[in-house]
Short mmCIF file of N, CA and C in Angstrom, two decimals:
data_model
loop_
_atom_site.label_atom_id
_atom_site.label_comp_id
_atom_site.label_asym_id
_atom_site.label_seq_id
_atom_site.Cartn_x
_atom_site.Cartn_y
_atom_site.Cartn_z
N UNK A 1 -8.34 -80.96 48.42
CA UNK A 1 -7.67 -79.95 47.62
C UNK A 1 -8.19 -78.57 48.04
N UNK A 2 -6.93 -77.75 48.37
CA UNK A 2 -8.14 -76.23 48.87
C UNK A 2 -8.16 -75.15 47.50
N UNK A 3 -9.18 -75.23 47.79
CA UNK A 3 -9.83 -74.27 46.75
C UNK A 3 -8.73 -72.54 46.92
N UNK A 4 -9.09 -72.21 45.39
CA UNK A 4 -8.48 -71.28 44.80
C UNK A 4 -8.72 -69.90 45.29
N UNK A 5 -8.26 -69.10 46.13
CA UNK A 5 -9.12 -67.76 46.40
C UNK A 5 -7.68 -66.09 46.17
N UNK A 6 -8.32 -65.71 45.72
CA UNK A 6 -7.15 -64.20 45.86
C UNK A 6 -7.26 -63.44 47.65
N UNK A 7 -7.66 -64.07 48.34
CA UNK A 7 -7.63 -63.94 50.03
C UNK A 7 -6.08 -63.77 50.37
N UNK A 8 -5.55 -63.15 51.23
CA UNK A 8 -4.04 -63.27 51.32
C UNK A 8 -4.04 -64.21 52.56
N UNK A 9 -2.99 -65.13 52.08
CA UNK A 9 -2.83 -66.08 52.58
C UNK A 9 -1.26 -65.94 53.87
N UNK A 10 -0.19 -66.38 54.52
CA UNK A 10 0.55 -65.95 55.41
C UNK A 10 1.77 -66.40 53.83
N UNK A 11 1.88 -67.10 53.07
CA UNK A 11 2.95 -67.57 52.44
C UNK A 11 3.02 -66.10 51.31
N UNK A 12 1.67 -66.10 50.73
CA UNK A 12 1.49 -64.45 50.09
C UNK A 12 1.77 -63.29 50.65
N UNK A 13 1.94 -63.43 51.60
CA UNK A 13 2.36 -62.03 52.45
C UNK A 13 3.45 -62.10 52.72
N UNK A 14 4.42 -62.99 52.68
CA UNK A 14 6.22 -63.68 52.72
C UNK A 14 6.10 -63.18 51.47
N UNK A 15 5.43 -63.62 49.89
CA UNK A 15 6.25 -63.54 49.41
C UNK A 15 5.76 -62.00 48.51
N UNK A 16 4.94 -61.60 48.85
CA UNK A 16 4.81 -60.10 48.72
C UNK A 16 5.57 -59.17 49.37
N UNK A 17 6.04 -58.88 50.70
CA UNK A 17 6.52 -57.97 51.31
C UNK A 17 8.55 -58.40 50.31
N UNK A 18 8.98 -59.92 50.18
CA UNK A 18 10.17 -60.10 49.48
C UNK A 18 10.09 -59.60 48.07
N UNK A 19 9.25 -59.40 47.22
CA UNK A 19 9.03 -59.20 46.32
C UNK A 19 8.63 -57.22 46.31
N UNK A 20 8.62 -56.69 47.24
CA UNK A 20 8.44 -55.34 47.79
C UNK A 20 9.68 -54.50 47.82
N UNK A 21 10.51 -55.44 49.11
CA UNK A 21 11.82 -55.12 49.57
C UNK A 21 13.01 -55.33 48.18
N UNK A 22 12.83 -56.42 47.70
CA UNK A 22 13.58 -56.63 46.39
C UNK A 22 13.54 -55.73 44.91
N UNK A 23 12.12 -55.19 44.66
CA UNK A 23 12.12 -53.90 43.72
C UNK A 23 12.45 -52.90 44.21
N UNK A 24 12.47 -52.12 45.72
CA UNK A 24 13.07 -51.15 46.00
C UNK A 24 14.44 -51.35 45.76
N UNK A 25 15.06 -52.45 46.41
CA UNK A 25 16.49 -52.39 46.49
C UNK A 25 16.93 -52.37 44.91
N UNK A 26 16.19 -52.88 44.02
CA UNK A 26 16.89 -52.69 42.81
C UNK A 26 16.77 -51.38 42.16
N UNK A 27 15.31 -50.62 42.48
CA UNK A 27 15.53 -49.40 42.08
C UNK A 27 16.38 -48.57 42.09
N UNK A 28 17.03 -48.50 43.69
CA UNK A 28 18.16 -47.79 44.35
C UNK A 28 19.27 -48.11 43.78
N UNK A 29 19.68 -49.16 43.55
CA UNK A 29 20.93 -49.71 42.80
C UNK A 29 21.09 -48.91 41.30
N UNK A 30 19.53 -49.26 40.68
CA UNK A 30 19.82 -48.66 39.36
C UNK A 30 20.13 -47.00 39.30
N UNK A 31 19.60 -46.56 40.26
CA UNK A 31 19.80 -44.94 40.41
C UNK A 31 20.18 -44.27 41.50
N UNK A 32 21.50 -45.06 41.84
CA UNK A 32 22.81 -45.20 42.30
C UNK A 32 24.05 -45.30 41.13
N UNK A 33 23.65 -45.68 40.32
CA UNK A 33 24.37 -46.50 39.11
C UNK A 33 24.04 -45.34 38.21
N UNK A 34 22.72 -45.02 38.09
CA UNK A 34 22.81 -43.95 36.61
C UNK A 34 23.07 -42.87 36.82
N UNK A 35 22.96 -42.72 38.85
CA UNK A 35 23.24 -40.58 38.97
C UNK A 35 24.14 -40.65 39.06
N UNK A 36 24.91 -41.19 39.99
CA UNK A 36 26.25 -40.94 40.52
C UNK A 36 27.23 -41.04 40.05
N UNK A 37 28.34 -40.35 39.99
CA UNK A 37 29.78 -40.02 38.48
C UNK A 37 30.23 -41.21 39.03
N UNK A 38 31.10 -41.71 38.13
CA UNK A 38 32.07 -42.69 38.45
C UNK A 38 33.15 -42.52 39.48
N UNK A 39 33.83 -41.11 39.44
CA UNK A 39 34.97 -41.25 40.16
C UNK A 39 34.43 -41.64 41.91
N UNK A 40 32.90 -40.94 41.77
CA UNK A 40 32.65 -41.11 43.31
C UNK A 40 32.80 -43.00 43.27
N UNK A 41 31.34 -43.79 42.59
CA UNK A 41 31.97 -44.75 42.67
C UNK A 41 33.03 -45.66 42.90
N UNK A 42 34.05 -45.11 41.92
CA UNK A 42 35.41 -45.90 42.11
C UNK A 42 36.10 -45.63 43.28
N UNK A 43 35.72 -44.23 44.07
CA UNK A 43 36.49 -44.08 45.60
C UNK A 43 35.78 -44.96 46.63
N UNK A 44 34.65 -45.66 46.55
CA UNK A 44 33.87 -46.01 47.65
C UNK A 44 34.48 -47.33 46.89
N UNK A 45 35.07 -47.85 46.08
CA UNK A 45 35.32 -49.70 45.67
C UNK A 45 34.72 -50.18 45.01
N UNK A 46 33.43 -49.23 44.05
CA UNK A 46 32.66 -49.88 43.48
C UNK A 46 32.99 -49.37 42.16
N UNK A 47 33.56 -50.53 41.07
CA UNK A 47 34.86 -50.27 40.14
C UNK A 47 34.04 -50.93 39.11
N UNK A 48 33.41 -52.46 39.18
CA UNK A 48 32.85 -53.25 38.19
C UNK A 48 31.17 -52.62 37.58
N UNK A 49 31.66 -51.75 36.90
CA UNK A 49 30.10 -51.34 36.58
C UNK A 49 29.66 -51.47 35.31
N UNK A 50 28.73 -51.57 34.66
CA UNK A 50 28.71 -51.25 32.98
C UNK A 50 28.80 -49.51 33.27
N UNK A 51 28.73 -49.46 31.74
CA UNK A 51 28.37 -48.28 31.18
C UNK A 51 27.49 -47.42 31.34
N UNK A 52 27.30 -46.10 31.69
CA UNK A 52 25.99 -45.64 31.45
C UNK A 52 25.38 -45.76 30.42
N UNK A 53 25.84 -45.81 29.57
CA UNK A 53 24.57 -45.85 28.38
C UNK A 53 23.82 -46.26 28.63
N UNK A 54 24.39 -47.63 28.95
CA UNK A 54 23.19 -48.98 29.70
C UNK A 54 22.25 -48.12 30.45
N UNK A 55 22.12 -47.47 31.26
CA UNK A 55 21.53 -46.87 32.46
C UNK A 55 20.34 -46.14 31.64
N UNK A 56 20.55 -45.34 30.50
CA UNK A 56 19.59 -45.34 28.96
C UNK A 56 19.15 -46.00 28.38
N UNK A 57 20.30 -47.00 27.98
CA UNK A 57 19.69 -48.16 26.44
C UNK A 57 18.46 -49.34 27.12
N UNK A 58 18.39 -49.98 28.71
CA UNK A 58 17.55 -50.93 28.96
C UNK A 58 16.38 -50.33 28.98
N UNK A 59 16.12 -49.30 29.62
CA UNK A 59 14.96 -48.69 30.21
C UNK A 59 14.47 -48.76 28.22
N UNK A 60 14.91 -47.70 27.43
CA UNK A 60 14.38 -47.46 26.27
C UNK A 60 14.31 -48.91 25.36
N UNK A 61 15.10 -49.96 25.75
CA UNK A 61 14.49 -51.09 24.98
C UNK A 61 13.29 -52.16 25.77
N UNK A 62 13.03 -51.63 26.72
CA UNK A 62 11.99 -52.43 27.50
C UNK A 62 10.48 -51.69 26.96
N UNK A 63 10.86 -50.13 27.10
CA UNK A 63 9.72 -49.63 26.22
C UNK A 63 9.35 -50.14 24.90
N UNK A 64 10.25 -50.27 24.29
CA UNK A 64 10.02 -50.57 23.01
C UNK A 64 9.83 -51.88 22.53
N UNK A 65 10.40 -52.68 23.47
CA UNK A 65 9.72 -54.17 23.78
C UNK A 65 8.21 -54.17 24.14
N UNK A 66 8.08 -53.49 25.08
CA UNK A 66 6.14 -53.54 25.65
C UNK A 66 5.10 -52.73 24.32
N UNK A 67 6.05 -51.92 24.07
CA UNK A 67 5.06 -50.84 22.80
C UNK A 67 5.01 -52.44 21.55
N UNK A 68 6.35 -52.72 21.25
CA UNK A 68 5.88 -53.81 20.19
C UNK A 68 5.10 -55.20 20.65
N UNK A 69 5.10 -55.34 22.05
CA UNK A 69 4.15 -56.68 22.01
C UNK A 69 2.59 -55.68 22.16
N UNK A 70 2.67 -54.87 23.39
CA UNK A 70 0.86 -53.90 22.66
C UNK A 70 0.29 -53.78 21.32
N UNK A 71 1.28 -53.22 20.87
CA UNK A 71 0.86 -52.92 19.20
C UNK A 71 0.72 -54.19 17.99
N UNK A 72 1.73 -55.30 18.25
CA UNK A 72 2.03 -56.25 17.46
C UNK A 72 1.29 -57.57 17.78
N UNK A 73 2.31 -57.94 18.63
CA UNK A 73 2.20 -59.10 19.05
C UNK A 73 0.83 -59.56 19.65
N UNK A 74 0.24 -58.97 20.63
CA UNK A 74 -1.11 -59.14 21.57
C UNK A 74 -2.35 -58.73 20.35
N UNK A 75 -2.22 -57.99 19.60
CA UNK A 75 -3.32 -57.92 18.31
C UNK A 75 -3.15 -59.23 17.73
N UNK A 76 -2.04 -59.55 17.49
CA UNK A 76 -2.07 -60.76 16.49
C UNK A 76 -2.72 -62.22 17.16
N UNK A 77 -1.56 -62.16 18.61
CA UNK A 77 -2.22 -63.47 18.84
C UNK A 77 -3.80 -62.95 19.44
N UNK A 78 -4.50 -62.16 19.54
CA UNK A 78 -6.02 -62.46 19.51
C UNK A 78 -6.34 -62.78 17.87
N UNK A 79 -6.07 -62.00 17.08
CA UNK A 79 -6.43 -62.25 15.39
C UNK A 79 -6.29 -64.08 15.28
N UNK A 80 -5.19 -64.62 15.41
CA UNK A 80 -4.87 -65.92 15.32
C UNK A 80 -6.08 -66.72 16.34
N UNK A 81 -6.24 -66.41 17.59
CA UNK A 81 -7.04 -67.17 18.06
C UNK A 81 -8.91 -67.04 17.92
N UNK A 82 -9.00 -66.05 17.29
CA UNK A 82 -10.40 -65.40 16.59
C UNK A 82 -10.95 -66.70 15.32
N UNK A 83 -12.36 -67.21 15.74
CA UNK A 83 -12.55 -68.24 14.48
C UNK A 83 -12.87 -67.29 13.54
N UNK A 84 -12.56 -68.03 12.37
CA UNK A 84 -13.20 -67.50 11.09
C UNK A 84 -14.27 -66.90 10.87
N UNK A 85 -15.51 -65.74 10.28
CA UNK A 85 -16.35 -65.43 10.01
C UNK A 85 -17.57 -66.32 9.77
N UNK A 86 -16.75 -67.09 9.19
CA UNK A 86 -18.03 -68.69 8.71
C UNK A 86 -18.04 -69.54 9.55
N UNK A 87 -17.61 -69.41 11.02
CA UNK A 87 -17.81 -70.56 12.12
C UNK A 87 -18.76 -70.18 12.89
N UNK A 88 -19.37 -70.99 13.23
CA UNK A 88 -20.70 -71.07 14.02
C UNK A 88 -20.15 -70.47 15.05
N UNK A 89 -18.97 -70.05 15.90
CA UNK A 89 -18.82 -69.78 16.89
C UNK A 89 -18.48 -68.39 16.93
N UNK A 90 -18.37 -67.58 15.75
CA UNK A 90 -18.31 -66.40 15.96
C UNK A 90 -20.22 -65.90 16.06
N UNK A 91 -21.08 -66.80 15.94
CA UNK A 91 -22.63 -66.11 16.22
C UNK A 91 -23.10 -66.90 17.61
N UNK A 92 -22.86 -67.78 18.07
CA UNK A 92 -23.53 -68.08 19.30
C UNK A 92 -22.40 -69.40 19.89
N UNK A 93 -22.54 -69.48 21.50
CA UNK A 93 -21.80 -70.59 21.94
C UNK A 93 -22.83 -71.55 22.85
N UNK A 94 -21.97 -72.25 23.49
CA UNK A 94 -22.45 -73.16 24.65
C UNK A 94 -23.02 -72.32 26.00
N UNK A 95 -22.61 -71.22 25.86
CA UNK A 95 -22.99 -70.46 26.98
C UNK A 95 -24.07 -69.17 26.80
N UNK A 96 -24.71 -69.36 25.64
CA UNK A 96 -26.13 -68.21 24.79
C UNK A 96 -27.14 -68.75 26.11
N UNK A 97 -27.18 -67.56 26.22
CA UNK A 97 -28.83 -67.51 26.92
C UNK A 97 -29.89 -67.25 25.96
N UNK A 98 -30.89 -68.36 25.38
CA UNK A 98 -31.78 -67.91 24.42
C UNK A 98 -33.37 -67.44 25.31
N UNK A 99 -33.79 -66.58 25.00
CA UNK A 99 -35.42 -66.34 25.84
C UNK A 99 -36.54 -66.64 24.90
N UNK A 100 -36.30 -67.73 24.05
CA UNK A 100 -37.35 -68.24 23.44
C UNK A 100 -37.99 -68.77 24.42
N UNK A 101 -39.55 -68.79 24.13
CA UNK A 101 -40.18 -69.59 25.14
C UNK A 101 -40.45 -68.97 26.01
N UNK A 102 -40.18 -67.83 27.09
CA UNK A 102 -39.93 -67.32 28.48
C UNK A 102 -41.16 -66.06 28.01
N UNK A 103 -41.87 -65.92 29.11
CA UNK A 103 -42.88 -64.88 29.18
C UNK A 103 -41.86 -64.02 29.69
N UNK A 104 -42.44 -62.32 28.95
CA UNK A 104 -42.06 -61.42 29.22
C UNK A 104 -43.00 -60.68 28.96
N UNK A 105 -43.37 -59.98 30.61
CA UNK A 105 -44.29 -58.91 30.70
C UNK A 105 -43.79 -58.00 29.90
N UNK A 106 -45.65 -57.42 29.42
CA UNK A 106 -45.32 -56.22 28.52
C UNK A 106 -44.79 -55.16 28.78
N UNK A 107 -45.11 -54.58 30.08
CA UNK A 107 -44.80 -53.02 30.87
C UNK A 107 -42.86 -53.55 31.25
N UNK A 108 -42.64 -54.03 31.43
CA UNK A 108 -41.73 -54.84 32.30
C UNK A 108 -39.90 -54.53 31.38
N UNK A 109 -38.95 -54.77 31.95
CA UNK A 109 -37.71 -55.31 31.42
C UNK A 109 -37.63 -56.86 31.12
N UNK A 110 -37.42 -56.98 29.96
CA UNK A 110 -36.95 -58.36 29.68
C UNK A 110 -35.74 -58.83 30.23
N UNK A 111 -35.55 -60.44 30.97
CA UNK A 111 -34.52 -60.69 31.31
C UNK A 111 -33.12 -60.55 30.06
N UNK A 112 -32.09 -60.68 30.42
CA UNK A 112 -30.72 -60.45 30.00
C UNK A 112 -31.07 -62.11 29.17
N UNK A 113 -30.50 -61.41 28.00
CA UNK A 113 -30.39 -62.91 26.69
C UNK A 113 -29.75 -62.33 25.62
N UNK A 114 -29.46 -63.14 24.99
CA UNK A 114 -28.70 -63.28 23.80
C UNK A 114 -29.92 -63.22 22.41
N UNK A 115 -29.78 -61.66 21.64
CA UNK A 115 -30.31 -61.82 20.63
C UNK A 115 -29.82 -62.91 19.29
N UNK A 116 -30.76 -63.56 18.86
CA UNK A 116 -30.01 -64.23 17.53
C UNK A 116 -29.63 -63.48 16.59
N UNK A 117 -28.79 -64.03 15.71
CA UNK A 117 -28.19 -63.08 14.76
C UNK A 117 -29.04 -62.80 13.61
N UNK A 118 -29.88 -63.87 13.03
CA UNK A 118 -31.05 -64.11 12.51
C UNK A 118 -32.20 -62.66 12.79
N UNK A 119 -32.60 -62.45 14.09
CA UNK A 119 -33.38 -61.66 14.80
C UNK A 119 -32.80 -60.24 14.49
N UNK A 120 -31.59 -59.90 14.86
CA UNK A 120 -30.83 -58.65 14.61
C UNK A 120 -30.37 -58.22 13.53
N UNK A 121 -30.23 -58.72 12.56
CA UNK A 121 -30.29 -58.58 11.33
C UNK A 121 -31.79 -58.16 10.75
N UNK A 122 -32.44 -58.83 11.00
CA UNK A 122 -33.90 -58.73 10.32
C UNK A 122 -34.53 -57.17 10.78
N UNK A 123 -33.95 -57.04 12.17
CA UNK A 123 -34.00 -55.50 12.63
C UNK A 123 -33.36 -54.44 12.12
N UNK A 124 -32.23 -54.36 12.08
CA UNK A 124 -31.07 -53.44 11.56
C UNK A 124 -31.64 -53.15 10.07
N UNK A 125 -32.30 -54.50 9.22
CA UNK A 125 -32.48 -54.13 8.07
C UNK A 125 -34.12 -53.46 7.93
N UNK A 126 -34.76 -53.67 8.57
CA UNK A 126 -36.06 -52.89 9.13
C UNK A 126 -36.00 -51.62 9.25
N UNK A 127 -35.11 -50.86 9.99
CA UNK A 127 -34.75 -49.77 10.42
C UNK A 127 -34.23 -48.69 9.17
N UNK A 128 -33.82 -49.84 8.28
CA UNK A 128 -33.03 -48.95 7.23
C UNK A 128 -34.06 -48.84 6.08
N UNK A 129 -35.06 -49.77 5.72
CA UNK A 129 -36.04 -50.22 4.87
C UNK A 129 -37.29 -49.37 4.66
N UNK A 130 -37.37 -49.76 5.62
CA UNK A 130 -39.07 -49.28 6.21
C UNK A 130 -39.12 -48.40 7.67
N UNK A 131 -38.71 -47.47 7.49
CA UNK A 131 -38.78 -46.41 9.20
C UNK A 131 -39.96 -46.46 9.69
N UNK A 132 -40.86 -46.32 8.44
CA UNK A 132 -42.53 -46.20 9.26
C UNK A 132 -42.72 -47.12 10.30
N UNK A 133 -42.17 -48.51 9.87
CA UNK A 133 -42.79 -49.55 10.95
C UNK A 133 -42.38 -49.57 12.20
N UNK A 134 -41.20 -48.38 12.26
CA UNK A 134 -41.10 -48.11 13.98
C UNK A 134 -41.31 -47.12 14.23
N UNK A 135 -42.23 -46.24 13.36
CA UNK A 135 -42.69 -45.20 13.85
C UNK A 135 -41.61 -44.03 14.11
N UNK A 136 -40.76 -44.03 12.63
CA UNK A 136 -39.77 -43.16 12.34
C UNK A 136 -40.36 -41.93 12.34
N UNK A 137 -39.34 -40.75 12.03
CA UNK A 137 -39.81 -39.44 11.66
C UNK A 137 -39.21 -38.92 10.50
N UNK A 138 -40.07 -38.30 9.47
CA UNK A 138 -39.32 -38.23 8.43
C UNK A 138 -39.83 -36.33 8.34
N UNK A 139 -38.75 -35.96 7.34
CA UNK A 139 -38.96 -34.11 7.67
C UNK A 139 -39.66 -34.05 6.40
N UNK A 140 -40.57 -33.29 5.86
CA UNK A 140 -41.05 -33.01 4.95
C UNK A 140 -40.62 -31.84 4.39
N UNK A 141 -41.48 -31.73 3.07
CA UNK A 141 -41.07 -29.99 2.48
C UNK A 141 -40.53 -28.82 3.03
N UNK A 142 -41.91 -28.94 4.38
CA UNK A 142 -41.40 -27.56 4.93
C UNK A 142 -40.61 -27.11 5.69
N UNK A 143 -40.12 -28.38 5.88
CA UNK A 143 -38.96 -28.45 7.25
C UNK A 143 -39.44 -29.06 8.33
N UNK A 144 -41.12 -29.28 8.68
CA UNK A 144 -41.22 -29.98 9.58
C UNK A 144 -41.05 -31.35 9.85
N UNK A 145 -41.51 -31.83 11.10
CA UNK A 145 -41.36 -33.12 11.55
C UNK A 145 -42.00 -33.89 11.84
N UNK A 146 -42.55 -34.76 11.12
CA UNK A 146 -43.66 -35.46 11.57
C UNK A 146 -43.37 -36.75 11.16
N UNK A 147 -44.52 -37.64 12.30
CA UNK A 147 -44.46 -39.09 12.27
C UNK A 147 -44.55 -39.78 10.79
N UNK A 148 -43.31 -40.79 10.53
CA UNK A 148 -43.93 -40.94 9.28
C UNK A 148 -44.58 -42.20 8.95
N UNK A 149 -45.79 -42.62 8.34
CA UNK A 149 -46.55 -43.88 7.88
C UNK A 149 -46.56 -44.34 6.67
N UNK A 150 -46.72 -45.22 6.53
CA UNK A 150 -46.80 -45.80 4.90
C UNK A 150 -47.88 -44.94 3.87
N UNK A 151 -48.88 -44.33 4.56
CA UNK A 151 -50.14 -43.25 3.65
C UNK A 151 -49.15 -41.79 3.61
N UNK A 152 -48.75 -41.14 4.64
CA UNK A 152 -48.30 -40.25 4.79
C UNK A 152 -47.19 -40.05 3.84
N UNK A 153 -45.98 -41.16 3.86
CA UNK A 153 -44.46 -41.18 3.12
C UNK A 153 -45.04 -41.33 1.59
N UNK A 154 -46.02 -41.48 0.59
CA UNK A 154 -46.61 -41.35 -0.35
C UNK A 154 -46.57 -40.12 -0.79
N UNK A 155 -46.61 -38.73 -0.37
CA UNK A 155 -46.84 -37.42 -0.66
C UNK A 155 -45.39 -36.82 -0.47
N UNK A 156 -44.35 -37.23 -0.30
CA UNK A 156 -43.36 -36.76 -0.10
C UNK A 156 -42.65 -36.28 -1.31
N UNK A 157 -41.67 -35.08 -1.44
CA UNK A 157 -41.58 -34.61 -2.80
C UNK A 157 -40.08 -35.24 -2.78
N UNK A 158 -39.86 -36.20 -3.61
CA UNK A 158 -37.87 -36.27 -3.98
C UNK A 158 -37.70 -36.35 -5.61
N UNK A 159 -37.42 -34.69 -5.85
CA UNK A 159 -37.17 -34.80 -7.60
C UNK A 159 -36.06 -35.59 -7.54
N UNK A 160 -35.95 -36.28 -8.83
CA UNK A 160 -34.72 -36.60 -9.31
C UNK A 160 -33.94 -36.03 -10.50
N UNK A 161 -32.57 -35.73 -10.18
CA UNK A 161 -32.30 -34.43 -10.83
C UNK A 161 -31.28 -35.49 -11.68
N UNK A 162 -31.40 -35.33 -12.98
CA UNK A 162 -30.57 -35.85 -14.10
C UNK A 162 -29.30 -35.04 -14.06
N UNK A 163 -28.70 -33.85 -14.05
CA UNK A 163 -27.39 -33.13 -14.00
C UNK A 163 -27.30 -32.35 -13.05
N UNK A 164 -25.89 -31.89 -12.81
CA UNK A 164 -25.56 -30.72 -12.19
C UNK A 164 -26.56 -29.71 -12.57
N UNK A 165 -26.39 -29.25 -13.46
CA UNK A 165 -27.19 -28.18 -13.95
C UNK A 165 -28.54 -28.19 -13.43
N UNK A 166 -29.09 -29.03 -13.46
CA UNK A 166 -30.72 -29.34 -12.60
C UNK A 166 -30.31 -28.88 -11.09
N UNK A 167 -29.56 -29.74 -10.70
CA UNK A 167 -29.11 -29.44 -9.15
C UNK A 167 -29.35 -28.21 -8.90
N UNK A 168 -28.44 -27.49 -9.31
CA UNK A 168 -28.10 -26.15 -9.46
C UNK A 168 -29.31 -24.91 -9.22
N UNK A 169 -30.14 -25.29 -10.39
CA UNK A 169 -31.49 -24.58 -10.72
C UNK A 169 -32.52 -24.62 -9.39
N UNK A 170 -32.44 -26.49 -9.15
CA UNK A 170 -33.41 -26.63 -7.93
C UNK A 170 -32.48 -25.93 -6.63
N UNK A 171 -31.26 -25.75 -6.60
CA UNK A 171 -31.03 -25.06 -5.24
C UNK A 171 -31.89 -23.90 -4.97
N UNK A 172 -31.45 -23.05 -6.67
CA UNK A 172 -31.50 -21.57 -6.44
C UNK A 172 -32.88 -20.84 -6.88
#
């Protein structure tokens, strides 16, 4: 059986250059057909034609064919073929690279893997929780910027203002 390759082959090149020659010639036909008045037509014998409109109405329903399968159709059938939220297969497949186990130098890039969802979550919510523990920066009173720590984020001033009216006062 010979294997599958996009290499051009001598039968691909037959049927590329026919497939070449055949969209030109139809181009020409069609705009032969949409410039040219009729009467010229009908003096040269060429009598059986549609309508121009046609020469308008296909072009604008082919657009509007491709705009509704882009917009419609091709969203949906991915939506339809998308598993559910609660399937194991929207968080990991047969093909996860996990790097459990695998040494990874400290100075170094870690090889390419698949974080767990478990793992990335527990991060994302870290980040939002507790900044100190990655050595966030938080602005203080005076406007500056400094590293913030769990001793440090203790001294930080956040009144809490019961009304507008408080608001107000503490702006001004």
């Amino acid at each position: 059986m010979p294997e599958h390759t996009p290499a051009p082959t001598p039968s691909r090149s037959v049927y590329g250059f026919v497939l070449y020659l055949s969209s030109y010639s139809a181009l020409s036909v069609y705009l032969v057909w949409a410039f040219v008045p009729d009467n010229i037509l009908h003096s040269i014998g060429l009598t059986y034609w549609p309508q121009k409109y046609w020469a308008v109405a296909i072009p604008i329903h082919l657009c509007v064919a491709l705009a509704l399968f882009a917009f419609l159709i091709y969203p949906s059938i991915n939506l339809i073929m998308t598993p559910p939220l609660h399937d194991v297969r929207t968080i990991t497949d047969a093909h996860a690279i996990n790097i459990n186990g695998k040494n990874v130098p400290p100075s170094g890039i870690p090889p390419v893997s698949d974080i767990p969802i478990s793992e990335e979550s527990w991060r994302l919510n870290l980040e939002e929780v507790t900044p100190h523990l990655h050595k966030g920066r938080v602005e203080k009173d005076l406007g500056k910027t400094t590293l913030s720590s769990p001793d440090g984020d203790s001294n930080l001033y956040f009144p809490i203002l019961g009304s507008l009216a408080q608001h107000d006062e503490q702006v001004s």
